[in-house]
Short mmCIF file of C-alpha atoms and ligand atoms in Angstrom, two decimals:
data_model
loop_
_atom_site.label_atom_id
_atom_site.label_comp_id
_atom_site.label_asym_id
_atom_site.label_seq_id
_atom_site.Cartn_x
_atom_site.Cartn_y
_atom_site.Cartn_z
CA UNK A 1325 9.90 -12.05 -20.17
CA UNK A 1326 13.14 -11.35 -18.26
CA UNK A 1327 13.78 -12.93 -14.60
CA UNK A 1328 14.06 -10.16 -12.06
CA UNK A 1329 15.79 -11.86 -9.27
CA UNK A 1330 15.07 -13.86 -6.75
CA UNK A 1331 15.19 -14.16 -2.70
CA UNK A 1332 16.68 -17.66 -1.12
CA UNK A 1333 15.97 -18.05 2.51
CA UNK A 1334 17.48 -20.39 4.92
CA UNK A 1335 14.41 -21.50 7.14
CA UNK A 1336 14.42 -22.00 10.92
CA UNK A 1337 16.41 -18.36 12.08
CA UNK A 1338 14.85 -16.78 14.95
CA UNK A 1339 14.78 -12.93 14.53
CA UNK A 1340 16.23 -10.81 16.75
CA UNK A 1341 16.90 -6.83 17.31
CA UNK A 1342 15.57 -3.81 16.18
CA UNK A 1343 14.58 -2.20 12.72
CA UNK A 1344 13.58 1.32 11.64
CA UNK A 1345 10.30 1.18 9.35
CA UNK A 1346 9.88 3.18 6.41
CA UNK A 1347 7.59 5.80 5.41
CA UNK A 1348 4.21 4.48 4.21
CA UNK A 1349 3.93 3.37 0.34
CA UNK A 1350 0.19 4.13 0.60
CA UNK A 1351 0.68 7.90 1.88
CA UNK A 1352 3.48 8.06 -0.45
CA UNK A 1353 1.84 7.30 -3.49
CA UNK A 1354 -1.15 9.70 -2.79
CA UNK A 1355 1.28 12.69 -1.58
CA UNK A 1356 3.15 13.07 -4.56
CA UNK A 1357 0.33 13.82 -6.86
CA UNK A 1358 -1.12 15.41 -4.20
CA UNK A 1359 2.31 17.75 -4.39
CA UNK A 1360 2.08 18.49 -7.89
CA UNK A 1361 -0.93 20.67 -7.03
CA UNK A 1362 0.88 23.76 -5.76
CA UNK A 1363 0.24 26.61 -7.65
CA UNK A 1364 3.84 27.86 -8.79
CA UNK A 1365 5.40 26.46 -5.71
CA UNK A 1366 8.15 23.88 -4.42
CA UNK A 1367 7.25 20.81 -2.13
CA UNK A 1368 9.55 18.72 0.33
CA UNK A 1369 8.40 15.58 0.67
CA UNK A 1370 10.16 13.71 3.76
CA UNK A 1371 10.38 9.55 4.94
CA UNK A 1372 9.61 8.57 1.63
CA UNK A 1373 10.38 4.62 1.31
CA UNK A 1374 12.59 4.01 -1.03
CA UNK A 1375 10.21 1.74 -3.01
CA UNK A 1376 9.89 1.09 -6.89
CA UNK A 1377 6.29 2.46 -6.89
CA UNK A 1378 7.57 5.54 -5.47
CA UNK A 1379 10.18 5.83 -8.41
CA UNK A 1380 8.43 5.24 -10.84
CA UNK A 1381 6.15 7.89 -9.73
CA UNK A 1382 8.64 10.28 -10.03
CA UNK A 1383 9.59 9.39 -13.22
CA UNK A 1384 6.15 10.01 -14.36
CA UNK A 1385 6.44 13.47 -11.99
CA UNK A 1386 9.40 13.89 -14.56
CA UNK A 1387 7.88 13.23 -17.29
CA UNK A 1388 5.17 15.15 -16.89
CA UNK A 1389 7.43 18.23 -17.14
CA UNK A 1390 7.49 18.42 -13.23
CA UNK A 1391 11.44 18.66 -11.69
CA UNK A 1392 11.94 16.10 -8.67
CA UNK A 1393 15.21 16.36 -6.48
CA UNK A 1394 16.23 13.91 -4.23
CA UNK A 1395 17.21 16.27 -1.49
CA UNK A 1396 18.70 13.65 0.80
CA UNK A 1397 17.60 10.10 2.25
CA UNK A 1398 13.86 9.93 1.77
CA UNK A 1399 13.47 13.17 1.16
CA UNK A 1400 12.31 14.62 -2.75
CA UNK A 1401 11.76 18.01 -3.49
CA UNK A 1402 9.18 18.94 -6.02
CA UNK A 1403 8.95 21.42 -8.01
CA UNK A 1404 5.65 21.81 -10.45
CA UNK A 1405 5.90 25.52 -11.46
CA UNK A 1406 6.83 23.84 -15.04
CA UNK A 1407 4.29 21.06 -14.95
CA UNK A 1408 2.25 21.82 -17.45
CA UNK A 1409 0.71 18.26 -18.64
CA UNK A 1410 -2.76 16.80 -17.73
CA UNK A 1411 -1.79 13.55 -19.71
CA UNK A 1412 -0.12 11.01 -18.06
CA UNK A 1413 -0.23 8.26 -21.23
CA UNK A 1414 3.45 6.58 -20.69
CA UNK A 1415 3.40 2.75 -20.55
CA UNK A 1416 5.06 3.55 -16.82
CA UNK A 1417 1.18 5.08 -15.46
CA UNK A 1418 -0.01 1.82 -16.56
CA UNK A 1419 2.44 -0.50 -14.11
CA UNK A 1420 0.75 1.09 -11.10
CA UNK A 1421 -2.35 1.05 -9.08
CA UNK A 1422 -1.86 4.73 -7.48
CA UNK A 1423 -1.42 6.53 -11.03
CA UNK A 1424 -5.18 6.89 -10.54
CA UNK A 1425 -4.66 9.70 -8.24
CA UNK A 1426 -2.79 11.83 -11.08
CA UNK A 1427 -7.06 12.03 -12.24
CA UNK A 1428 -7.84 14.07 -9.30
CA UNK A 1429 -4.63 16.14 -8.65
CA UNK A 1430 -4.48 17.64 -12.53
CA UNK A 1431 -8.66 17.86 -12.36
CA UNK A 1432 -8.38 19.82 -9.59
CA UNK A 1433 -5.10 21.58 -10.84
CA UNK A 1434 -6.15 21.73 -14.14
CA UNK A 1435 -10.14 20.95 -14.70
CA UNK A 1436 -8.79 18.33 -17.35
CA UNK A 1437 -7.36 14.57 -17.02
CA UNK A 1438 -6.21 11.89 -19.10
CA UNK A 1439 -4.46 8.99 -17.74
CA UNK A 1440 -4.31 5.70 -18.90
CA UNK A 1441 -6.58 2.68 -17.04
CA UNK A 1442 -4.10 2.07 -13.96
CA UNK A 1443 -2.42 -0.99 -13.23
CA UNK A 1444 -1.22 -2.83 -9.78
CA UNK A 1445 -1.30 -5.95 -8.11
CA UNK A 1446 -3.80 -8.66 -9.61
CA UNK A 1447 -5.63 -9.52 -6.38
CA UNK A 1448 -9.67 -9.08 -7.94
CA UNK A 1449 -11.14 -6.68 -10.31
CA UNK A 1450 -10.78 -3.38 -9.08
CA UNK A 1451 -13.16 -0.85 -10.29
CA UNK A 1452 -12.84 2.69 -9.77
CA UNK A 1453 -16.53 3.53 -10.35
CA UNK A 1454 -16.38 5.76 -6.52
CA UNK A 1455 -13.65 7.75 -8.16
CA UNK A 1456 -15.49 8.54 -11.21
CA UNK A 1457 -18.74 9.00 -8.99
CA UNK A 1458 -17.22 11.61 -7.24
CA UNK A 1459 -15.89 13.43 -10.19
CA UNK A 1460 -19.01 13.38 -11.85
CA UNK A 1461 -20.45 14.66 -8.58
CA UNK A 1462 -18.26 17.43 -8.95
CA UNK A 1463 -19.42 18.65 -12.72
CA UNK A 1464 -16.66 16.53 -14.49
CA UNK A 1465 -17.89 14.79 -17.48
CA UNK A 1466 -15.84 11.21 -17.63
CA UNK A 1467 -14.96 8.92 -20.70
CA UNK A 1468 -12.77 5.91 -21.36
CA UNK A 1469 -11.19 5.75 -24.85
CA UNK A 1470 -8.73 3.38 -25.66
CA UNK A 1471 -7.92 2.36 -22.53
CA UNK A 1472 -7.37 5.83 -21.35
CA UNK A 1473 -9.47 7.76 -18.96
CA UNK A 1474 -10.48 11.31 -20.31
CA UNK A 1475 -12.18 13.63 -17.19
CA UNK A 1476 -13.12 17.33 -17.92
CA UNK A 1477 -15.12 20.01 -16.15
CA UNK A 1478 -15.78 23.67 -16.87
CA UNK A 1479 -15.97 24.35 -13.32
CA UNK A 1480 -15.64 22.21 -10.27
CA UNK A 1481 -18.60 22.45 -7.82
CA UNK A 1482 -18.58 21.20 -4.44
CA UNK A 1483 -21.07 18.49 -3.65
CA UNK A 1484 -22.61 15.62 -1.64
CA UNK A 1485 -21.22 12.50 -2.47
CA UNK A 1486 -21.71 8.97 -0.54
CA UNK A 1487 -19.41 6.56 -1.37
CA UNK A 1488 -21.31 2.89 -2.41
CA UNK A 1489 -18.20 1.08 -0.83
CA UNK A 1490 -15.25 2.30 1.30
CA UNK A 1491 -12.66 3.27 -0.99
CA UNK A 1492 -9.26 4.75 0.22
CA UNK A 1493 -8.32 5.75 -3.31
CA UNK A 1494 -11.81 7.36 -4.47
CA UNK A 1495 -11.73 8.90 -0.71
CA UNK A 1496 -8.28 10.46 -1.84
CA UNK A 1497 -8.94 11.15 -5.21
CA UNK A 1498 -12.16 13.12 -4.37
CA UNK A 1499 -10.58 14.89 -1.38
CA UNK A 1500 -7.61 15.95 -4.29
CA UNK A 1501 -10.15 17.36 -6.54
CA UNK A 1502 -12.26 18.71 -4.20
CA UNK A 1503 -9.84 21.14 -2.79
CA UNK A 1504 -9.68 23.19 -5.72
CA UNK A 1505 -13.95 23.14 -6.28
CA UNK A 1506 -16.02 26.30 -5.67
CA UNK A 1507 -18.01 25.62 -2.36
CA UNK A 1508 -18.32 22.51 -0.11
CA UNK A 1509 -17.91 18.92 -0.87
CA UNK A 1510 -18.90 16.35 1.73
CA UNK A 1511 -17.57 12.79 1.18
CA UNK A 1512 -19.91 10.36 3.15
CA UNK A 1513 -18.57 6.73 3.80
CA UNK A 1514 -15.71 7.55 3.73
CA UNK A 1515 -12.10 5.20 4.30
CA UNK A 1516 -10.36 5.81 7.39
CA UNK A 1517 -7.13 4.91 6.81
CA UNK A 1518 -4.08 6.35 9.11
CA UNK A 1519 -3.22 7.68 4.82
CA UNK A 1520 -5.99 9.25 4.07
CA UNK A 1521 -5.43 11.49 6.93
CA UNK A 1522 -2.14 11.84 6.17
CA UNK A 1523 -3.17 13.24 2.65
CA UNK A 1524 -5.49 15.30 4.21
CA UNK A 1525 -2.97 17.16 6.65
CA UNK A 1526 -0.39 17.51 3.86
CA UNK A 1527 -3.05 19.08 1.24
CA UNK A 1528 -4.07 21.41 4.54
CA UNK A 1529 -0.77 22.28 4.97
CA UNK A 1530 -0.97 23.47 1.34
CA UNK A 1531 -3.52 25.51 2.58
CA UNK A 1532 -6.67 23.09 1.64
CA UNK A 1533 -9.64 23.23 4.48
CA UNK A 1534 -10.12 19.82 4.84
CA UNK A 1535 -12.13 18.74 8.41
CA UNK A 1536 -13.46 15.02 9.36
CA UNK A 1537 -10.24 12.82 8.00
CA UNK A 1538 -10.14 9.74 9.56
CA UNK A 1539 -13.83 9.66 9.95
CA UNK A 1540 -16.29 8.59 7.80
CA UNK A 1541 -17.61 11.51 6.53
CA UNK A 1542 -14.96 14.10 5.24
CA UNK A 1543 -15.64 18.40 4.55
CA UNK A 1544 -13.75 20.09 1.93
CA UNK A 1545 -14.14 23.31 1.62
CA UNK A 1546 -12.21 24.40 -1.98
CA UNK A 1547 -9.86 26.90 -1.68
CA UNK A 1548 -8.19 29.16 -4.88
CA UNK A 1549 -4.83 28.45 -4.28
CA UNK A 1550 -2.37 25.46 -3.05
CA UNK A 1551 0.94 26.55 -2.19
CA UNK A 1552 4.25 24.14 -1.49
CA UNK A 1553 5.43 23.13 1.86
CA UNK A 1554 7.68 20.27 3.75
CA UNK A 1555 5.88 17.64 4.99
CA UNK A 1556 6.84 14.24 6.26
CA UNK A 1557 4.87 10.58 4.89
CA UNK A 1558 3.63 8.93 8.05
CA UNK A 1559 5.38 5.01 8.86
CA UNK A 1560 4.07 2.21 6.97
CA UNK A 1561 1.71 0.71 8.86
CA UNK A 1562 1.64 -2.47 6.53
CA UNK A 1563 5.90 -2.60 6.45
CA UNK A 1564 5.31 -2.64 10.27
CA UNK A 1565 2.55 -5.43 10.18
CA UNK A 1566 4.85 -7.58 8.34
CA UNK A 1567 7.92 -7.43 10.25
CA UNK A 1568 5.70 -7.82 13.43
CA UNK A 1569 4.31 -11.07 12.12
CA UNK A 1570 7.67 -12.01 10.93
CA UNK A 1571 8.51 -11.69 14.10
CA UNK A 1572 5.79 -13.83 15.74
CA UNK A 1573 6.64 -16.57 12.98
CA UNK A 1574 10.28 -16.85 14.10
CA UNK A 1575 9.90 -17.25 18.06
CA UNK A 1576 11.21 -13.46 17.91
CA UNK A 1577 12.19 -10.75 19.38
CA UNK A 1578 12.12 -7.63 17.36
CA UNK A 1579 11.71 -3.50 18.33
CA UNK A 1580 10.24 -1.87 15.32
CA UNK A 1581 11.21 1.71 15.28
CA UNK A 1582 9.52 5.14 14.02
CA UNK A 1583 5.42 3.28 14.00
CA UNK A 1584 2.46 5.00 15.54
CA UNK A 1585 1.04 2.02 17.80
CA UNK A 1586 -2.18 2.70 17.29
CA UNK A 1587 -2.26 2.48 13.82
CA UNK A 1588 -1.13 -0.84 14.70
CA UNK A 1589 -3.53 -1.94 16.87
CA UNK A 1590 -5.76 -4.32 15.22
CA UNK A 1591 -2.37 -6.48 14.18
CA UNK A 1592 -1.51 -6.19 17.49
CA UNK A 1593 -5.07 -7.72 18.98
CA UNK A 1594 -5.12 -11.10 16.80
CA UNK A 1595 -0.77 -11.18 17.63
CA UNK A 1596 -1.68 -11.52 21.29
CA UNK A 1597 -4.49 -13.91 20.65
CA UNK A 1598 -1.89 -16.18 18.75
CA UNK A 1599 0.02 -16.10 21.91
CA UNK A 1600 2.78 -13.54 21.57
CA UNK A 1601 3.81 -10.93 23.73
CA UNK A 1602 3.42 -7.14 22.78
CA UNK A 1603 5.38 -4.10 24.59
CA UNK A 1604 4.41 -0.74 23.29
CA UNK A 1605 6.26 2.56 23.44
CA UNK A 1606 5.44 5.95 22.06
CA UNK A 1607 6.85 5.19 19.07
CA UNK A 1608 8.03 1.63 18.99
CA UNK A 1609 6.81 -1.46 19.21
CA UNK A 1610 8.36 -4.66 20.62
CA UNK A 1611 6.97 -8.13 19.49
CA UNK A 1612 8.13 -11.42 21.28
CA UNK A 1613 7.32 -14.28 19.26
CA UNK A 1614 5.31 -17.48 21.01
CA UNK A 1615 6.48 -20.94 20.89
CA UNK A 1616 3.76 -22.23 18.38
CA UNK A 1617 0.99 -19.59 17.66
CA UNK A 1618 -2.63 -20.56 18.40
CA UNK A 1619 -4.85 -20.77 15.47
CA UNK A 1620 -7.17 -17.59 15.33
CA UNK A 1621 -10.13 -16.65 12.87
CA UNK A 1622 -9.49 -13.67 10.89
CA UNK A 1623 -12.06 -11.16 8.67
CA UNK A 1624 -10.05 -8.09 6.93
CA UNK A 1625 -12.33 -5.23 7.04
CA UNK A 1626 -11.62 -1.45 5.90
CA UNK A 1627 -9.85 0.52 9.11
CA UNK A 1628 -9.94 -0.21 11.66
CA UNK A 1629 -10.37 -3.55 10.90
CA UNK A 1630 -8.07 -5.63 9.77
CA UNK A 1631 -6.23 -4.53 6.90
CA UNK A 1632 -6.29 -6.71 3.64
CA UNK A 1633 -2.99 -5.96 3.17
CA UNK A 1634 -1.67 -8.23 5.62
CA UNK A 1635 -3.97 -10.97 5.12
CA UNK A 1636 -1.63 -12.78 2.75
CA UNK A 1637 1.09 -12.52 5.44
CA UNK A 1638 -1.38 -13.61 8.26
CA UNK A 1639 -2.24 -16.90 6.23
CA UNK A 1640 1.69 -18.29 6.00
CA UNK A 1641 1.84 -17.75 9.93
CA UNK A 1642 -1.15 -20.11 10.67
CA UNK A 1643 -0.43 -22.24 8.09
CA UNK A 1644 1.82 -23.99 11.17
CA UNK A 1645 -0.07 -22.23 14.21
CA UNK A 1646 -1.76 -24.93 16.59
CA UNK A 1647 -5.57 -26.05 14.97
CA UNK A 1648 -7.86 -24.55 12.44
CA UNK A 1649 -8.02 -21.03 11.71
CA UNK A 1650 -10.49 -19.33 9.08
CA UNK A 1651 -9.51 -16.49 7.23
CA UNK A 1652 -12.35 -14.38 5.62
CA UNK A 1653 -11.25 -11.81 2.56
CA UNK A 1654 -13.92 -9.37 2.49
CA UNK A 1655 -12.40 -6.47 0.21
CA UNK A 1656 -10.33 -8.73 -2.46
CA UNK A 1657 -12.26 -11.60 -4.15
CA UNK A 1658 -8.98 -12.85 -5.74
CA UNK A 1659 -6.59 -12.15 -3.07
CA UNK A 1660 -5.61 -16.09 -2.06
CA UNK A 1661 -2.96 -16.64 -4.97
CA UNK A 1662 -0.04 -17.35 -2.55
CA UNK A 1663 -1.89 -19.94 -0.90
CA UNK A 1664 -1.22 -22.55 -3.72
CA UNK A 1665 2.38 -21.03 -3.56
CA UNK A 1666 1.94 -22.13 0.50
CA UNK A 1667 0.83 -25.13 -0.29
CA UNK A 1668 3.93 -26.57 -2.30
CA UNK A 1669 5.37 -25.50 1.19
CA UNK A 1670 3.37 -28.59 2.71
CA UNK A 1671 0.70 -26.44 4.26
CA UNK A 1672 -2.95 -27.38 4.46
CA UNK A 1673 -4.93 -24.60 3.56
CA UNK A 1674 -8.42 -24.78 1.45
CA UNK A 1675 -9.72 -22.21 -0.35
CA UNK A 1676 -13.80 -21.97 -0.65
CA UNK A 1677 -14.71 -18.13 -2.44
CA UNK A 1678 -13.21 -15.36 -0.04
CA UNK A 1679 -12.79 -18.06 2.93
CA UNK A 1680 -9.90 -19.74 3.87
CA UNK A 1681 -9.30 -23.05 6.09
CA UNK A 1682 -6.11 -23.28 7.33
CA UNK A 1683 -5.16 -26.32 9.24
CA UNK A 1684 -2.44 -25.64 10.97
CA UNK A 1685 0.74 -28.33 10.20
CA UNK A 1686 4.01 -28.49 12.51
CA UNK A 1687 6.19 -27.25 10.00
CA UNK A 1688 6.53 -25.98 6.63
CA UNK A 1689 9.00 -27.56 4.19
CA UNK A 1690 11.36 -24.99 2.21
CA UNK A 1691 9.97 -25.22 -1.58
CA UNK A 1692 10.64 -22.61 -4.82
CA UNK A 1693 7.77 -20.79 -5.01
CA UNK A 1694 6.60 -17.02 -7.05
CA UNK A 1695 4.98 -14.33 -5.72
CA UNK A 1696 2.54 -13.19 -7.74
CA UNK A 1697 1.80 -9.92 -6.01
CA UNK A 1698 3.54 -7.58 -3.36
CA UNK A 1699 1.74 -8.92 -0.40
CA UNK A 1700 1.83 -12.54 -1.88
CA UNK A 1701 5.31 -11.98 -1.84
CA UNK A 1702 5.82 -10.92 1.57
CA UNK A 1703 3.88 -13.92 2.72
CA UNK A 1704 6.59 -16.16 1.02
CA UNK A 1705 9.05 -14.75 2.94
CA UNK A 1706 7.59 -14.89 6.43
CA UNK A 1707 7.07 -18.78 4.88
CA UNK A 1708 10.43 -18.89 3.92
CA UNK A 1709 11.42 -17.67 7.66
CA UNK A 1710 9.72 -20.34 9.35
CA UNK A 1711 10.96 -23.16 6.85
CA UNK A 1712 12.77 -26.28 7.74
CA UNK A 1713 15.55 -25.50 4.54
CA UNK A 1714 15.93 -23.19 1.68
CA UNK A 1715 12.92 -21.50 0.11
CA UNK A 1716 13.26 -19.93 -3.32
CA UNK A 1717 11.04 -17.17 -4.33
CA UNK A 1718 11.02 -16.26 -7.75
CA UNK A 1719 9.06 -12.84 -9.43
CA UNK A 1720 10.26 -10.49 -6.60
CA UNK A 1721 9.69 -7.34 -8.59
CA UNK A 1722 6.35 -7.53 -6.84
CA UNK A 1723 8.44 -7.58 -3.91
CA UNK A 1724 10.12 -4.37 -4.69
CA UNK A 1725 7.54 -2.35 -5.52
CA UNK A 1726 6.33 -2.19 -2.15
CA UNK A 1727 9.13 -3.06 0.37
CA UNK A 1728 12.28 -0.62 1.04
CA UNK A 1729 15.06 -3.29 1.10
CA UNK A 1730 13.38 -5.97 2.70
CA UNK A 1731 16.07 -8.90 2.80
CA UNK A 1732 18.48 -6.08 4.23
CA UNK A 1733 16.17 -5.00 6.59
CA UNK A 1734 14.88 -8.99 7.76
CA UNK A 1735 19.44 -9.99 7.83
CA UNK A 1736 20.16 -7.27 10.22
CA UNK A 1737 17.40 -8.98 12.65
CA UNK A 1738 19.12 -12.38 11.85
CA UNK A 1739 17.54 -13.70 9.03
CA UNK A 1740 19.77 -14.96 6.04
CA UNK A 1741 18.17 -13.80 2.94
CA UNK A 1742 19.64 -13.66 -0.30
CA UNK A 1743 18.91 -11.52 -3.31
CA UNK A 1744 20.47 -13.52 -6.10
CA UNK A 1745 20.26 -12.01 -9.77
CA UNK A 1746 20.63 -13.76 -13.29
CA UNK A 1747 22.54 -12.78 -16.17
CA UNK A 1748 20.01 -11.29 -18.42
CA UNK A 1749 18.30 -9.12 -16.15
CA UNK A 1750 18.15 -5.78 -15.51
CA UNK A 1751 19.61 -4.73 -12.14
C1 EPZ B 577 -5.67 0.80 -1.58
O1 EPZ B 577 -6.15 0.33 -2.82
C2 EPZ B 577 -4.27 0.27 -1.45
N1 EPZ B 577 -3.48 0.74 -2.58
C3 EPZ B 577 -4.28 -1.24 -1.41
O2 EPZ B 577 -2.98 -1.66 -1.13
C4 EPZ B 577 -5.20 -1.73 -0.30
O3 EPZ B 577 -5.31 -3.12 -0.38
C5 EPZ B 577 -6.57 -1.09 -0.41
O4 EPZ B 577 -6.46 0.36 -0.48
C6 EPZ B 577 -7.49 -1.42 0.76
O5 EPZ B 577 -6.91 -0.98 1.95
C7 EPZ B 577 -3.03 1.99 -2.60
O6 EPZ B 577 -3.23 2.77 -1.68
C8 EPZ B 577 -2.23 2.39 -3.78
P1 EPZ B 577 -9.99 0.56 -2.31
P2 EPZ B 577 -7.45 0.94 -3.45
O7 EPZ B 577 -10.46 1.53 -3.31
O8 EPZ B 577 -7.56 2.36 -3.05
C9 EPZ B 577 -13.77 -1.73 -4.18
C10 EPZ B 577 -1.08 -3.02 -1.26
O9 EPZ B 577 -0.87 -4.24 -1.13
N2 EPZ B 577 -13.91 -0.53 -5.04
O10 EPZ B 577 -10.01 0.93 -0.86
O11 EPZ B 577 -7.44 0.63 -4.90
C11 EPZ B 577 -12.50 -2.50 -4.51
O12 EPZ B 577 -12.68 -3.38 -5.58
C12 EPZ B 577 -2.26 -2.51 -2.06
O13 EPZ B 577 -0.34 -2.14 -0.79
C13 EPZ B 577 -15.00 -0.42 -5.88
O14 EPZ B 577 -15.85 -1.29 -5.95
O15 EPZ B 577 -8.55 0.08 -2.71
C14 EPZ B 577 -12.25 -3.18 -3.19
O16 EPZ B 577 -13.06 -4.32 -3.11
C15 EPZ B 577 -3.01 -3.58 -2.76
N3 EPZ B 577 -15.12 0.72 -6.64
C16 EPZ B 577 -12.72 -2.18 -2.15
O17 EPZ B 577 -13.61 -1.30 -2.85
C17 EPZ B 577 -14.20 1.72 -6.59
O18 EPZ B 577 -14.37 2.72 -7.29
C18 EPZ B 577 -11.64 -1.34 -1.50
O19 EPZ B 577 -10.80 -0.78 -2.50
C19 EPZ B 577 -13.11 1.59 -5.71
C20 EPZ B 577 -12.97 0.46 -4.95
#
């Protein structure tokens, strides 16, 4: 397999300043399918990060016989009145988790699917039973054939569906196919995220009648007819987390620009119990690192709990916060793979199931480690911050696929990061 680059760190900088964050990868992912939905029409998608999952999406937009323009920073237009394809069978659908929502858009564009078994990061099995659920719910008949996933219905019909676990992609994916299903569908359970209801005011803007996002139980009411419209991705609330715990890690100071506090708030609450100071503005938020953060116990939970995506990240601060904190993983079962990565580091963390026991050592010792996933990665880095020396992280394509220029973003606060590529790789 070919190297993809790697990130060297010099430990010990204290971060400083003020950094825009990016539209949210998770919106992102689910509004571009969701665009492809207009009947005959053109969408403009705005604050898109400029992330390889997003690209790739549009490549398979592209494919797909769809016509994507990159109307100016962040901003893709896209036009389906040519998209024409239910299949989405290229080996590209298969490097990413959020493919999955290309079932519901072209079922509810289309009544017909077929999309090969998504991909992603390899933090636990990952079933997408809810998703299939749902469809079935809604009249679809479903099948998996060689490794491809084959839904059809003769007609859509609204209907009552409680979801056995809370799912932000079956929530999505239901809501997507939903829209387009004679009479009412009523999603109980439902996730919560600050992206679901993002995907729910875009498809509304497309003219969908969708009430109750952000609650847990969600009304669709299916319409005939989705038209295009401009709509901007809400700011990642997981880019945000990061840089805020970077932040912490360093003794920082650091403004993050363009967030929606509240979306932030549950970071924020276990921050300030580690000891650091947080200043809130309508938009902005300003985190002022402690000395040595207190050890803390943490449980991620769906929203508004504490999201799993930054529980990676979490675990490389208090691997050198003061005493013993326990981490508890309750969505991922396999979702601990940086922590032997953490460990090479000098940290003293042990793993027992989906808990964590972190005992919190002065400092961690630059290392070359791999990131095995995005998050995993991103908890290197925050390592790599707080290092005495140079950390090496190797396999940052996981990296990329989530994070819009994240060494840029961490050296203009301070940090001296370096992307350093080999010969043989692609760039
Ligand atoms: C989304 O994944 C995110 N990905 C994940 O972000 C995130 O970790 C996760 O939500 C939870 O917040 C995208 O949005 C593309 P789920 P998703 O369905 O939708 C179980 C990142 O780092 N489950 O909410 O796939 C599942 O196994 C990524 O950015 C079922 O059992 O997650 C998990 O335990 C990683 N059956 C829990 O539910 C199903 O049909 C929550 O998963 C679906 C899910």
């Amino acid at each position: 397999m070919k190297e993809l680059g790697k990130f060297i760190i010099e430990g010990g900088r204290v971060l400083k300043g003020s950094i825009p964050v990016s539209g949210a990868k998770n919106a992102a992912v689910a509004l571009i399918p969701a665009a492809i939905m207009a009947d005959n029409d053109i969408s403009t998608l705005d604050n898109l990060p400029d992330i390889n999952d997003v690209k790739v999406l549009i490549d398979i937009v592209g494919q797909l016989g769809g016509k994507v323009d990159i109307a100016e920073e962040g901003a893709i237009k896209i036009d389906s009145t040519k998209l024409s394809s239910y299949q989405a069978l290229s080996d590209s659908v298969k490097k990413m988790r959020a493919s999955y929502y290309l079932l519901g858009a072209f079922l509810g564009k289309f009544k017909k699917a077929e999309v090969i078994y998504p991909g992603g990061c390899n933090i636990g099995v990952r079933p997408i039973d809810q998703h299939i659920k749902g469809f079935q719910a809604l009249g679809a008949k479903v099948i998996t054939e060689h490794g491809v996933i084959k839904v059809s219905a003769e007609r859509l019909v609204g209907a009552q569906i409680y979801l056995d676990v809370v799912s932000v992609g079956a929530t999505i994916n239901i809501m997507l196919a939903a829209c387009r299903a004679e009479g009412i569908t009523v999603i109980e359970n439902a996730a919560k995220e600050p992206h679901v209801v993002d995907v729910a005011n875009f498809l509304n803007s497309m003219g969908a009648n969708i009430k109750g996002a952000g609650t847990d139980v969600i009304k669709i009411r299916g319409v005939e007819e989705l038209r295009g419209c401009t709509y901007s991705a809400i700011p990642d609330q997981i880019e945000a987390g990061t840089f805020m715990i970077a932040a912490a890690a360093t003794r920082g100071d650091v403004t993050l620009l363009n967030v929606i506090p509240k979306h932030l708030e549950s970071i924020t609450a276990k921050l300030v119990e580690m000891g650091a100071k947080i200043e809130e503005g309508p938009d902005t938020i300003r985190v002022i690192g402690p000395e040595r953060p207190n050890a803390i116990d943490l449980k991620t939970l769906p929203y508004p709990g504490f999201p799993t995506d930054l529980q990676q990240p979490m675990t490389a601060i208090l691997s050198a916060a003061k005493g013993r904190s326990i981490v508890t993983e309750s969505i991922y079962e396999g979702r601990f793979k940086h922590v032997d990565e953490l460990k090479r580091m000098g940290a003293n963390i042990k793993v027992e199931g989906r808990m964590a026991v972190i005992d919190g050592i002065l400092k961690l010792s630059g290392a070359k480690v791999c990131a095995s996933d995005l998050r995993a990665g991103a908890a290197l880095i925050i390592a790599g911050l707080m290092a005495d020396g140079d950390t090496e992280i190797d396999e940052i394509k996981h990296i990329d696929r989530g994070y819009e220029r994240i060494e840029e973003k961490l050296n203009s606060l301070g940090a001296n990061i370096k992307r350093v590529h080999t010969d043989d790789e692609e760039k």
